[in-house]
PDB file of C-alpha atoms in Angstrom:
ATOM      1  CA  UNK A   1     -66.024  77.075  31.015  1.00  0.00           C
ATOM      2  CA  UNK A   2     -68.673  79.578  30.040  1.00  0.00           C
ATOM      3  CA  UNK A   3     -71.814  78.351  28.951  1.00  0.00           C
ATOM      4  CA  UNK A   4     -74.676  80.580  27.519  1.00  0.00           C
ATOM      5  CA  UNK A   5     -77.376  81.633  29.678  1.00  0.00           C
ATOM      6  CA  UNK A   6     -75.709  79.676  31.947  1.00  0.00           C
ATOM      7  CA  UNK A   7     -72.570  81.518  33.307  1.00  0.00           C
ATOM      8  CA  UNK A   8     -69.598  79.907  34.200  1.00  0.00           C
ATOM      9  CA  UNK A   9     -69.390  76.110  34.929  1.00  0.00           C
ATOM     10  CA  UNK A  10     -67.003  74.154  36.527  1.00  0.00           C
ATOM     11  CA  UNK A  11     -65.802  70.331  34.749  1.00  0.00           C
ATOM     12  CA  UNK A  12     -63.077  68.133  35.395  1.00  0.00           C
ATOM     13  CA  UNK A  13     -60.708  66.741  32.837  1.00  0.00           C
ATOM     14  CA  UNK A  14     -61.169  63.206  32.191  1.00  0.00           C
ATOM     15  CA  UNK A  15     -58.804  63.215  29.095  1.00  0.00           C
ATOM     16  CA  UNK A  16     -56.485  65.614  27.437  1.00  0.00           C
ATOM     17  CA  UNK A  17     -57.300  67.189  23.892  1.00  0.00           C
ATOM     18  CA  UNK A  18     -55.020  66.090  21.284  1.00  0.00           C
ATOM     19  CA  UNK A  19     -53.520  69.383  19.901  1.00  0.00           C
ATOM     20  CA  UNK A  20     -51.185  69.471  22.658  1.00  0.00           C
ATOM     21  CA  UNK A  21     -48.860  72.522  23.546  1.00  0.00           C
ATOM     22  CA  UNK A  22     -49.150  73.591  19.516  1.00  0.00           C
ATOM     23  CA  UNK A  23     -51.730  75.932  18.789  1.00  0.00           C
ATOM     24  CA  UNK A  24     -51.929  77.516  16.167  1.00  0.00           C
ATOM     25  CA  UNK A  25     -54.345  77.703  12.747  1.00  0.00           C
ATOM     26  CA  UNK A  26     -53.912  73.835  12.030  1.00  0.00           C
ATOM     27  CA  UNK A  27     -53.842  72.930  15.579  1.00  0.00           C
ATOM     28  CA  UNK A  28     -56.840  74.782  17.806  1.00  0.00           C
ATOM     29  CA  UNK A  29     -59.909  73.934  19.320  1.00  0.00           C
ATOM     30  CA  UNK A  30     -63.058  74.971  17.165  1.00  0.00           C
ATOM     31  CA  UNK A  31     -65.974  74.652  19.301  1.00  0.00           C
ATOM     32  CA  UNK A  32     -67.788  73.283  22.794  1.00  0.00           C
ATOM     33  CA  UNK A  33     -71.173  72.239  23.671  1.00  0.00           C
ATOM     34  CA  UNK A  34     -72.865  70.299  26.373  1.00  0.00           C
ATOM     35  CA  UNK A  35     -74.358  67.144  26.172  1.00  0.00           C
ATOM     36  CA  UNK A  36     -76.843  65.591  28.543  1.00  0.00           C
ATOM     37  CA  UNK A  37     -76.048  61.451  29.391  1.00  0.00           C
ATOM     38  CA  UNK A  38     -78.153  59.418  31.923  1.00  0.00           C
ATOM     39  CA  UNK A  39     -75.230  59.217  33.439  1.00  0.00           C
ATOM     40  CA  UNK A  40     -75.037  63.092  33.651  1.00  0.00           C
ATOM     41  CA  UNK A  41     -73.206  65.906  31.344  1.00  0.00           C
ATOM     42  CA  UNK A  42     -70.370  66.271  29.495  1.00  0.00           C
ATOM     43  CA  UNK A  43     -68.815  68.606  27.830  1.00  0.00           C
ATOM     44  CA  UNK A  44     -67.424  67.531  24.425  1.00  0.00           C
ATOM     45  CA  UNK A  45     -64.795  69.716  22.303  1.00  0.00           C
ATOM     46  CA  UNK A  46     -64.586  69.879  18.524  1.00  0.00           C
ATOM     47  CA  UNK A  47     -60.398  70.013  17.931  1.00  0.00           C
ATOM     48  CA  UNK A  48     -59.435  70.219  14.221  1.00  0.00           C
ATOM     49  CA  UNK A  49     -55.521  68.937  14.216  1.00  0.00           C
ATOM     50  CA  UNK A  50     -52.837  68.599  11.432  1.00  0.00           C
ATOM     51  CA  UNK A  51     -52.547  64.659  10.943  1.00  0.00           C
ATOM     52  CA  UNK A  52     -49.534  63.944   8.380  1.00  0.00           C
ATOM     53  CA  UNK A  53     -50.289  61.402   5.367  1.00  0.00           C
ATOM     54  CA  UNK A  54     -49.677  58.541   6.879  1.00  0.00           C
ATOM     55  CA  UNK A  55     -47.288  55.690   4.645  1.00  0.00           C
ATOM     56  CA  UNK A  56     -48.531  52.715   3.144  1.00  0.00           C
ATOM     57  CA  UNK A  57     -49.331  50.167   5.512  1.00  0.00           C
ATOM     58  CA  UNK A  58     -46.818  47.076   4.825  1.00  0.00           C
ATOM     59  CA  UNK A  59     -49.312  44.644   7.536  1.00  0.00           C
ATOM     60  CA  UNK A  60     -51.146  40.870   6.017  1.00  0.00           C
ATOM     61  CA  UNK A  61     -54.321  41.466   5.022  1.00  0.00           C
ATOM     62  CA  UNK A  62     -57.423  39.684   6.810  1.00  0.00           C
ATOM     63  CA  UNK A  63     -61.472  39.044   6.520  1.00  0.00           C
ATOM     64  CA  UNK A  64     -63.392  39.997   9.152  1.00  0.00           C
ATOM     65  CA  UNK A  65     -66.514  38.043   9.661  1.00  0.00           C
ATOM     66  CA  UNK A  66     -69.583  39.428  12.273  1.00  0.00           C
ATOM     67  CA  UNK A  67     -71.700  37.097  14.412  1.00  0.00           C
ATOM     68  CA  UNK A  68     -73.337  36.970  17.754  1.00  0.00           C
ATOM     69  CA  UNK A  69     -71.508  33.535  18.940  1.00  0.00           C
ATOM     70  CA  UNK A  70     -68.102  35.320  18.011  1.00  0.00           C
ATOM     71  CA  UNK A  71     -68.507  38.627  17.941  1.00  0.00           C
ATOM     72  CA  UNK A  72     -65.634  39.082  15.304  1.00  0.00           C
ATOM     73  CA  UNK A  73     -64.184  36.016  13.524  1.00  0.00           C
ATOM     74  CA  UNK A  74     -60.567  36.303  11.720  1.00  0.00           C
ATOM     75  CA  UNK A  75     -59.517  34.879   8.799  1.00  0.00           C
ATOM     76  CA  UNK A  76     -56.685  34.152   9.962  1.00  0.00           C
ATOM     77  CA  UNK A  77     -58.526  31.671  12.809  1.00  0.00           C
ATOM     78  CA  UNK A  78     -58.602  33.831  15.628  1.00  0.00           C
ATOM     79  CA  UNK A  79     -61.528  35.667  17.558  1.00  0.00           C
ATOM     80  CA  UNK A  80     -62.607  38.552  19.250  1.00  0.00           C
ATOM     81  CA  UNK A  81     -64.812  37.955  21.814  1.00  0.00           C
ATOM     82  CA  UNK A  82     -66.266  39.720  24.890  1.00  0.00           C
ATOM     83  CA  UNK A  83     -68.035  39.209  28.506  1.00  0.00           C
ATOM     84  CA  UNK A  84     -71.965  40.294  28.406  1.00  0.00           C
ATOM     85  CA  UNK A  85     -72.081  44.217  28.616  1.00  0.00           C
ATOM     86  CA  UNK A  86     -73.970  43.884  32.129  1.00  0.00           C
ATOM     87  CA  UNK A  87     -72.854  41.644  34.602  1.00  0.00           C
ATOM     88  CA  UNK A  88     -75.401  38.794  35.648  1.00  0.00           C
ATOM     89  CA  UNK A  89     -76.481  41.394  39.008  1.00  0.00           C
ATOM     90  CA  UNK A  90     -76.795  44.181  37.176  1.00  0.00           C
ATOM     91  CA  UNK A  91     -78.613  42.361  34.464  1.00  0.00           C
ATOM     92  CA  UNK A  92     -81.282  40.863  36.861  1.00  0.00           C
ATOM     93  CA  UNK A  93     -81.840  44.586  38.332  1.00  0.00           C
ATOM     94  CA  UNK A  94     -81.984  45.837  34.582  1.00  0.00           C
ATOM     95  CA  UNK A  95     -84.909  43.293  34.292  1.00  0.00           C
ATOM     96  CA  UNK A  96     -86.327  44.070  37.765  1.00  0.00           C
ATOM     97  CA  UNK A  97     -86.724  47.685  36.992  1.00  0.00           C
ATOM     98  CA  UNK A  98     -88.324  47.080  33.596  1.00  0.00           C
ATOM     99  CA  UNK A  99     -91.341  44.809  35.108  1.00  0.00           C
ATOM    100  CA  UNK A 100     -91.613  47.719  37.823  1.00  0.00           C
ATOM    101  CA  UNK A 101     -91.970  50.123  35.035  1.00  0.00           C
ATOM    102  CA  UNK A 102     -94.543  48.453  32.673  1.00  0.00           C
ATOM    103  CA  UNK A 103     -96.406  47.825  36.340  1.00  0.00           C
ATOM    104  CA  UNK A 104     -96.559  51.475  37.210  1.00  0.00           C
ATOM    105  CA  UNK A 105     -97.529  52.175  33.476  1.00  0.00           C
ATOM    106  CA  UNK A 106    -100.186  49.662  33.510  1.00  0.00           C
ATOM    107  CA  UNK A 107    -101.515  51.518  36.713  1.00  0.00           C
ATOM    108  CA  UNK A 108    -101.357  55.080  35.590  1.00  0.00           C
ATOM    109  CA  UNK A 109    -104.486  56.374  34.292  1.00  0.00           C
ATOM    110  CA  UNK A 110    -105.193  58.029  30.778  1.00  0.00           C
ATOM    111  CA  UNK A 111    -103.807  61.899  30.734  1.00  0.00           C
ATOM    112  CA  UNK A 112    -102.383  61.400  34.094  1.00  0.00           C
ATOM    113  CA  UNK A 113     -98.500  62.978  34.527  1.00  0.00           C
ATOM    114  CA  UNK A 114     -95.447  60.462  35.407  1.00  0.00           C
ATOM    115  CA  UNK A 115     -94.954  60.204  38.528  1.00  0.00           C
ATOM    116  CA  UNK A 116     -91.693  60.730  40.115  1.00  0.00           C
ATOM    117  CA  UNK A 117     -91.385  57.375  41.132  1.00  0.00           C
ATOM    118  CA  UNK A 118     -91.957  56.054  37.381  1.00  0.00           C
ATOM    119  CA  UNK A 119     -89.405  58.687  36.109  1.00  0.00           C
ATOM    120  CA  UNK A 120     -86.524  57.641  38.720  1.00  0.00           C
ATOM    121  CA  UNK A 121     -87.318  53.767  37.164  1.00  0.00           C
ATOM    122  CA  UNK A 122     -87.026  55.414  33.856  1.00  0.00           C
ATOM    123  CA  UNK A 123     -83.717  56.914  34.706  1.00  0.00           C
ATOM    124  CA  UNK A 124     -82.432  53.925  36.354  1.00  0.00           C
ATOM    125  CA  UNK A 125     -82.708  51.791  33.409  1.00  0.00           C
ATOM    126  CA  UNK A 126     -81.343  54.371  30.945  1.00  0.00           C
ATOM    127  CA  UNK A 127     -78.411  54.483  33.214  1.00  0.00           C
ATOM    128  CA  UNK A 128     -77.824  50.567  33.231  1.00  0.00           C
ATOM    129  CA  UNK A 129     -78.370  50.977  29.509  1.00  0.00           C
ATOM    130  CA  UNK A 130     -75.235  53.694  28.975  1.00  0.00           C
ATOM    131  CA  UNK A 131     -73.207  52.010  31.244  1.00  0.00           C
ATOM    132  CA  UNK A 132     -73.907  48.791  28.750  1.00  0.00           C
ATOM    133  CA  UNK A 133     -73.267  51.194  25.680  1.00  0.00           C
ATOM    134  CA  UNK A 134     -69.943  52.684  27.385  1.00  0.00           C
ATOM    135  CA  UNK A 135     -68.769  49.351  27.980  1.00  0.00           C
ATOM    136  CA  UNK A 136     -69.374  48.299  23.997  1.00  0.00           C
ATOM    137  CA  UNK A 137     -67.713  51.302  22.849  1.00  0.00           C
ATOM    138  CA  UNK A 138     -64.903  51.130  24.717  1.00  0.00           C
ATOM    139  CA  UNK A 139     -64.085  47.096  23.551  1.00  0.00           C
ATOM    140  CA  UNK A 140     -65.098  48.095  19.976  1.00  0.00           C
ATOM    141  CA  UNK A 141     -62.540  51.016  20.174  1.00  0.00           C
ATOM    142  CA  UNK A 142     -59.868  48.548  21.614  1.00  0.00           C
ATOM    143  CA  UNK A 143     -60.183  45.783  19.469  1.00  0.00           C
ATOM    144  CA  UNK A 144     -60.333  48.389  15.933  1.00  0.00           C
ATOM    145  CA  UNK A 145     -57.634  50.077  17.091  1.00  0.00           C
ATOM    146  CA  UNK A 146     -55.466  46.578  17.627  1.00  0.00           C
ATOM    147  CA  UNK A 147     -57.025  45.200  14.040  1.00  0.00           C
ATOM    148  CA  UNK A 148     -55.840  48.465  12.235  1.00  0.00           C
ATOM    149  CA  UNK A 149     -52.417  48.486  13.590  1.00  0.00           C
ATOM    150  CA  UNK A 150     -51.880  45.181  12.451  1.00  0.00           C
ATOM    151  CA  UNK A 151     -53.597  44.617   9.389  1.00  0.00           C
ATOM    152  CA  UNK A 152     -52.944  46.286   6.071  1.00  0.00           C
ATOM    153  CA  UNK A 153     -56.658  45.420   4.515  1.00  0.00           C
ATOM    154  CA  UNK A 154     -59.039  44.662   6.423  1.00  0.00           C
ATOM    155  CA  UNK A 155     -62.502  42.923   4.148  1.00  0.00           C
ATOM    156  CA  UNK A 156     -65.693  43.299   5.915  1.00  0.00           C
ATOM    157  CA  UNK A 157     -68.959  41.940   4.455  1.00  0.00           C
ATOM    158  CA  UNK A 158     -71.388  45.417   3.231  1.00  0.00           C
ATOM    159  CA  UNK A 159     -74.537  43.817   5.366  1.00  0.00           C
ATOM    160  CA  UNK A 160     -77.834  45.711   5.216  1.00  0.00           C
ATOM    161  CA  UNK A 161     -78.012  45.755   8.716  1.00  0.00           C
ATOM    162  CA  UNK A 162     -81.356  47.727   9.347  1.00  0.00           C
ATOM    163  CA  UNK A 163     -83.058  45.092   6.885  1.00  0.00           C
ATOM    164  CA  UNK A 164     -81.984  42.544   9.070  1.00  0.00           C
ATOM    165  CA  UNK A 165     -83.412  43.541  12.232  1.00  0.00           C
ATOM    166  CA  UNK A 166     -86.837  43.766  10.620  1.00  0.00           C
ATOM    167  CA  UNK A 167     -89.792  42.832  13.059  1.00  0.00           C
ATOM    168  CA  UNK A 168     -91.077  39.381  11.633  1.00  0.00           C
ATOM    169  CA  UNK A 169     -94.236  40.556  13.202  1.00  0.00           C
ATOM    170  CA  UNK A 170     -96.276  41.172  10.024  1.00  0.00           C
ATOM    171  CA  UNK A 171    -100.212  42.190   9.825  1.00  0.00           C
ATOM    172  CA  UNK A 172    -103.415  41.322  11.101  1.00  0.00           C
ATOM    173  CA  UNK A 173    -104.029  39.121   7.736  1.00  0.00           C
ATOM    174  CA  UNK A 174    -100.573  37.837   7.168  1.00  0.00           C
ATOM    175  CA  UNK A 175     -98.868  37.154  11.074  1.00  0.00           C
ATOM    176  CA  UNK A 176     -95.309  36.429  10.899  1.00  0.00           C
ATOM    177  CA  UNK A 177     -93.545  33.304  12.396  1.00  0.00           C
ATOM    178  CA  UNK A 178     -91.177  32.852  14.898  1.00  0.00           C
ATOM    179  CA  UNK A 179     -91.780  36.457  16.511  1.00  0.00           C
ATOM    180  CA  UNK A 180     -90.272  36.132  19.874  1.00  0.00           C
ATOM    181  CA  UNK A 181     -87.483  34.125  18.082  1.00  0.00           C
ATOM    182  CA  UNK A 182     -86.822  37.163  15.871  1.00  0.00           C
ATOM    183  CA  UNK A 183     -87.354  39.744  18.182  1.00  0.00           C
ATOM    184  CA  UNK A 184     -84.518  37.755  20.570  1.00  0.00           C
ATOM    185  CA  UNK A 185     -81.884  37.871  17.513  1.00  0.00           C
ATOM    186  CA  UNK A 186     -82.612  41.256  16.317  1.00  0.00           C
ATOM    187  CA  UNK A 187     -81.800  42.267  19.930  1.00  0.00           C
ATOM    188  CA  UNK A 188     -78.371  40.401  19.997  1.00  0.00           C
ATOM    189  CA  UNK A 189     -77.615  42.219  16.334  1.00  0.00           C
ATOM    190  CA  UNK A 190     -78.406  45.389  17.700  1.00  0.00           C
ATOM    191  CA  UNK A 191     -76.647  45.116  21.063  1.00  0.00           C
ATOM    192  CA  UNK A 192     -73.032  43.948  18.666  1.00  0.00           C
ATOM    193  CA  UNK A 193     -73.577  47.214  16.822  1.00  0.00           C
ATOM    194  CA  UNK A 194     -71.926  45.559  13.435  1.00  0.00           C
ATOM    195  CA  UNK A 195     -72.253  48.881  11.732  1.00  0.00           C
ATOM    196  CA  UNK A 196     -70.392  50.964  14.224  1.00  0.00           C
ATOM    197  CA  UNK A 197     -67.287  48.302  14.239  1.00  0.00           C
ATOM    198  CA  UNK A 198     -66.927  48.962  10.642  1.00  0.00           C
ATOM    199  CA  UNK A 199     -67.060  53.136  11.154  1.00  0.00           C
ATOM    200  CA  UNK A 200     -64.833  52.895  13.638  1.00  0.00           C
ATOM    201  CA  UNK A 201     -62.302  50.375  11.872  1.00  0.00           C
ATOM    202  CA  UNK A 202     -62.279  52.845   8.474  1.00  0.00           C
ATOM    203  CA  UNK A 203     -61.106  55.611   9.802  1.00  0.00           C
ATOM    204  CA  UNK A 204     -58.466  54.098  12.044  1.00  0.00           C
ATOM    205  CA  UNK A 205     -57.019  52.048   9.237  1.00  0.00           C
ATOM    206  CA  UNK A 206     -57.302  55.004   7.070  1.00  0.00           C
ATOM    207  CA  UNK A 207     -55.150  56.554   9.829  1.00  0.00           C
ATOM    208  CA  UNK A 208     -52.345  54.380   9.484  1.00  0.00           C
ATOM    209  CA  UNK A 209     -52.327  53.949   5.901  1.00  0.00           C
ATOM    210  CA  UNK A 210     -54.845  51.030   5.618  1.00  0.00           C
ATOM    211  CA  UNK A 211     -58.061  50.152   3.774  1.00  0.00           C
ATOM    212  CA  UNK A 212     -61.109  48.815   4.649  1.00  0.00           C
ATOM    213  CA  UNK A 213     -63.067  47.006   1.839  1.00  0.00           C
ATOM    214  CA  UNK A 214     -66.664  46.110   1.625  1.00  0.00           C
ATOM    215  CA  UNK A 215     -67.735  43.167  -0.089  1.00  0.00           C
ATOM    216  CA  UNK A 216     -70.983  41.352  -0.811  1.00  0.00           C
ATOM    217  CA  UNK A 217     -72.741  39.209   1.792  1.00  0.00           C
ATOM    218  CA  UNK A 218     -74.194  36.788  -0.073  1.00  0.00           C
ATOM    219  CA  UNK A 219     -72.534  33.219  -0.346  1.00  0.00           C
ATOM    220  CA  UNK A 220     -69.769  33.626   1.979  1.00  0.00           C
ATOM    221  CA  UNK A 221     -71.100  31.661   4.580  1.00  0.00           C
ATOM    222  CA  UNK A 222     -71.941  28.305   2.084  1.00  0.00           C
ATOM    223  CA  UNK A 223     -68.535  28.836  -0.547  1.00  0.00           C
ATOM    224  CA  UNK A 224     -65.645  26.604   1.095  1.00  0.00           C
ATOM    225  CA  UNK A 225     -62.767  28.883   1.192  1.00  0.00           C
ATOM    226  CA  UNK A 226     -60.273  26.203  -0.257  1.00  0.00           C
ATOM    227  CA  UNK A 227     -61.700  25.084  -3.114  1.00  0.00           C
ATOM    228  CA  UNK A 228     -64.207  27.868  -3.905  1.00  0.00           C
ATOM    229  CA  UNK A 229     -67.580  25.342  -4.376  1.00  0.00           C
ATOM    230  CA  UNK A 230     -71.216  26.186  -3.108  1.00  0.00           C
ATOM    231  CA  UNK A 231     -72.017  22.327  -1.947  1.00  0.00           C
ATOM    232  CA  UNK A 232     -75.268  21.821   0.067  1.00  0.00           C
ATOM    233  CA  UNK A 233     -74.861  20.562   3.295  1.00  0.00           C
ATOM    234  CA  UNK A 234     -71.157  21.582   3.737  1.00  0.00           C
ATOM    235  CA  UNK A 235     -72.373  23.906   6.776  1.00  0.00           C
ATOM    236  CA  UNK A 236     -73.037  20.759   8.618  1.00  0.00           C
ATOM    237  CA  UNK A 237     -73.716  23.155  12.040  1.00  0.00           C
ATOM    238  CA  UNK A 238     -73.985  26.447  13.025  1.00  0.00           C
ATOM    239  CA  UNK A 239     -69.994  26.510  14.327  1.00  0.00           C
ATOM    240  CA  UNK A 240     -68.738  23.922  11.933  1.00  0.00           C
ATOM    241  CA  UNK A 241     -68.241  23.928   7.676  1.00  0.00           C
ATOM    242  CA  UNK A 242     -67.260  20.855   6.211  1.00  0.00           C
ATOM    243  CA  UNK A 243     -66.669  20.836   2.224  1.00  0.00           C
ATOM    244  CA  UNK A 244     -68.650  18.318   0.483  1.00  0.00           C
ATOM    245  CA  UNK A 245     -67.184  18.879  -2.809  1.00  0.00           C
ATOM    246  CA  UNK A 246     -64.423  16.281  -2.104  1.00  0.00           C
ATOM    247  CA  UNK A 247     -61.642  18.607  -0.977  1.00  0.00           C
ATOM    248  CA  UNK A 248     -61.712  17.806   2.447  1.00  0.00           C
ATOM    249  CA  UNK A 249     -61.579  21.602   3.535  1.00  0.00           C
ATOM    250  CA  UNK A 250     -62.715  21.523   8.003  1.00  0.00           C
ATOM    251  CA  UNK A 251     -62.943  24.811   9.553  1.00  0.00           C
ATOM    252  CA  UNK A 252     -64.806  26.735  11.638  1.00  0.00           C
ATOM    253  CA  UNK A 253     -68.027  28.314   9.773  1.00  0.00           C
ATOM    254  CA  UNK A 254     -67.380  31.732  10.665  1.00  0.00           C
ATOM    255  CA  UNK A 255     -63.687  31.189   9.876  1.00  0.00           C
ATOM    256  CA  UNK A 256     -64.397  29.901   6.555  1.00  0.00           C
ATOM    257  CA  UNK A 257     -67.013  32.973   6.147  1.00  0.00           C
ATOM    258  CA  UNK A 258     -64.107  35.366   6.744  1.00  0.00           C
ATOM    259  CA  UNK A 259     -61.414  33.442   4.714  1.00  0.00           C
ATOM    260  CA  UNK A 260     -63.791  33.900   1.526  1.00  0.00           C
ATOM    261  CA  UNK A 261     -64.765  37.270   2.787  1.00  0.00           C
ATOM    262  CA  UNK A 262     -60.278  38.480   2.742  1.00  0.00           C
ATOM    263  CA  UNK A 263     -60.207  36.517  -0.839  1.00  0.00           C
ATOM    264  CA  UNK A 264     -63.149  38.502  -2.245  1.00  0.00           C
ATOM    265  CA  UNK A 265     -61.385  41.670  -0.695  1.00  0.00           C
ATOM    266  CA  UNK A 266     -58.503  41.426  -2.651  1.00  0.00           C
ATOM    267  CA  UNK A 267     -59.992  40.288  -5.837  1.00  0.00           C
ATOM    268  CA  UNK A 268     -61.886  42.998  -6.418  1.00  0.00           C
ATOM    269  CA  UNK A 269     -60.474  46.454  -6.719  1.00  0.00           C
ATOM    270  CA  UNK A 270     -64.019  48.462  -5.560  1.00  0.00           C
ATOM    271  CA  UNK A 271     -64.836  45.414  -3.069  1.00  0.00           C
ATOM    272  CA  UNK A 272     -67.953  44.995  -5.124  1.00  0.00           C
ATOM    273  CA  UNK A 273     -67.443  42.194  -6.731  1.00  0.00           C
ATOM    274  CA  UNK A 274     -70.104  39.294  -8.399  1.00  0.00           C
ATOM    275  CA  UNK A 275     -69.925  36.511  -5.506  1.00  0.00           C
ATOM    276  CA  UNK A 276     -72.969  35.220  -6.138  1.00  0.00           C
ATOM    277  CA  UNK A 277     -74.373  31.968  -7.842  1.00  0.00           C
ATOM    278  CA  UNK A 278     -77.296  30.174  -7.481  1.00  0.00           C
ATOM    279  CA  UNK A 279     -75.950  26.354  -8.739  1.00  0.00           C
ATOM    280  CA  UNK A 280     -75.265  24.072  -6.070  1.00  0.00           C
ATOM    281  CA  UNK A 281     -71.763  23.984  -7.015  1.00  0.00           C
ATOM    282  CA  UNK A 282     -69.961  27.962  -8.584  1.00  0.00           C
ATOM    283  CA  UNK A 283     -66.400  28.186  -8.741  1.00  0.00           C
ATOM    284  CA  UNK A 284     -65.531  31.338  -6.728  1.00  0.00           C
ATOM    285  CA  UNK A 285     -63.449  33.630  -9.716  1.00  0.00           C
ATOM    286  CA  UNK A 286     -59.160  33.499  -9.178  1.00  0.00           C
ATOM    287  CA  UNK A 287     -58.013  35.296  -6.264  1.00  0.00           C
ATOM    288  CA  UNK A 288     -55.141  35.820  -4.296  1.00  0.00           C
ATOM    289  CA  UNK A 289     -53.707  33.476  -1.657  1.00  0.00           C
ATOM    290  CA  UNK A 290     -55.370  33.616   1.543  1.00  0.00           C
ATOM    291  CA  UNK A 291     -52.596  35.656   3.843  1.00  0.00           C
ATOM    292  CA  UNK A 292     -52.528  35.238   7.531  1.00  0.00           C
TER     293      UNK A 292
END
């Protein structure tokens, strides 16, 4: 490859590009450029490819709730789950070299350079860091790719996700509560990377003739699925949903959440729907049967 200013450069092939032995206006590559990883550079190609129309996807539909505990809860009353990004030694060593760096910080004096033994810590722990993010990326792609071969319409609840990992810190005059608490869950949202799940699940089910609906968050995790009542105290835990509106409905609470999340889906033709209600008790509007 030639690179400018540069010269030639060697790389090695760790994956074929798509267009194949067909090259022609349709099929081509359109553009290179290097890219700069901790773990070192890459060279990424830009490929523009003729995809047909792909037919109507003929799958069930399902609801997709996201969590920490589960990481992706089905409708349908499966899960998709995953191992910690790090394992527990490279976790401990991630930790180790972040009290090593805010102890050489602490010891470097005002207007004083890095020193090379801060910047190695500070490319150690961006390399523990990508190796986290590679292994995310690569489950995420997995388990989207799975979900969109599968499911015809796939409902996903259309979560303000940078509102929710808000600092709860506050001001000097008003202090928040529960910092450390908040600070802890923001970090679990943000290592799930909710928003990037969906991105990557649209445009794979839009692949294979599928849709991917958005509906509203609010309610879905307090409306039993079965009955379609708001009843306090029906999310009697965290894991566990309980309807206290007499019909008996037992489920797991993200389960429920996706089961109302797949009926909203298909009731409304946007996925924008009215699913709120602030009565203890709102009939959730006629829908279509829950398919699994």
């Amino acid at each position: 490859m030639w690179a400018p200013k540069i010269g030639h450069v060697l790389f090695r092939w760790t994956m074929g590009l798509p267009v194949g032995k067909r090259v022609d206006e349709l099929n081509k590559v359109t553009g290179a450029r290097l890219v700069k990883e901790a773990d070192g550079w890459y060279v990424v190609f830009r490929v523009q490819t003729e995809v047909p129309e792909p037919a109507e996807h003929t799958g069930p539909t399902v609801g997709i709730d996201r969590g920490i505990a589960k990481p992706l809860a089905l409708s349908d009353g499966s899960f998709r789950e995953h191992e910690p990004w790090l394992t527990p030694g490279e976790a401990e060593r991630l930790r180790r070299l972040e009290k090593a760096r805010e102890r050489r910080r602490r010891s470097r004096k005002k207007g004083e350079t890095t020193s090379r033994r801060l910047a190695r810590t500070y490319d150690q722990i961006a390399q523990l860091r990508a190796r986290a993010k590679r292994r995310a990326v690569d489950w995420q792609h997995k388990v989207t790719t799975e979900l969109a071969e599968v499911f015809s319409r796939v409902g996903v609840e259309d979560l303000a996700i940078t509102n929710m990992v808000k600092s709860a810190r506050g001001t000097v005059g008003n202090p928040g509560r529960n910092v450390r608490q908040k600070a802890g869950l923001n970090r679990a949202i943000a290592g799930e990377a909710w928003g990037r799940t969906v991105t990557l699940l649209e445009y794979k089910a839009a692949q294979r003739g599928g849709t991917v609906v958005r509906v509203p968050a609010p309610n879905t995790s307090r409306r039993c699925s079965a009955c379609g009542l708001i009843t306090p105290g029906s999310r009697e835990t965290q894991a566990r949903f309980a309807c206290k509106a007499g019909c008996g409905y037992e489920a797991n609470a993200d389960t429920n959440a996706a089961r109302n999340i797949d009926h909203a889906a298909g009731s409304a033709v946007s996925g924008r729907g009215d699913l709120g209600g602030t009565r203890s008790a709102k009939r959730q509007p006629p829908t279509k049967p829950h398919a699994v």
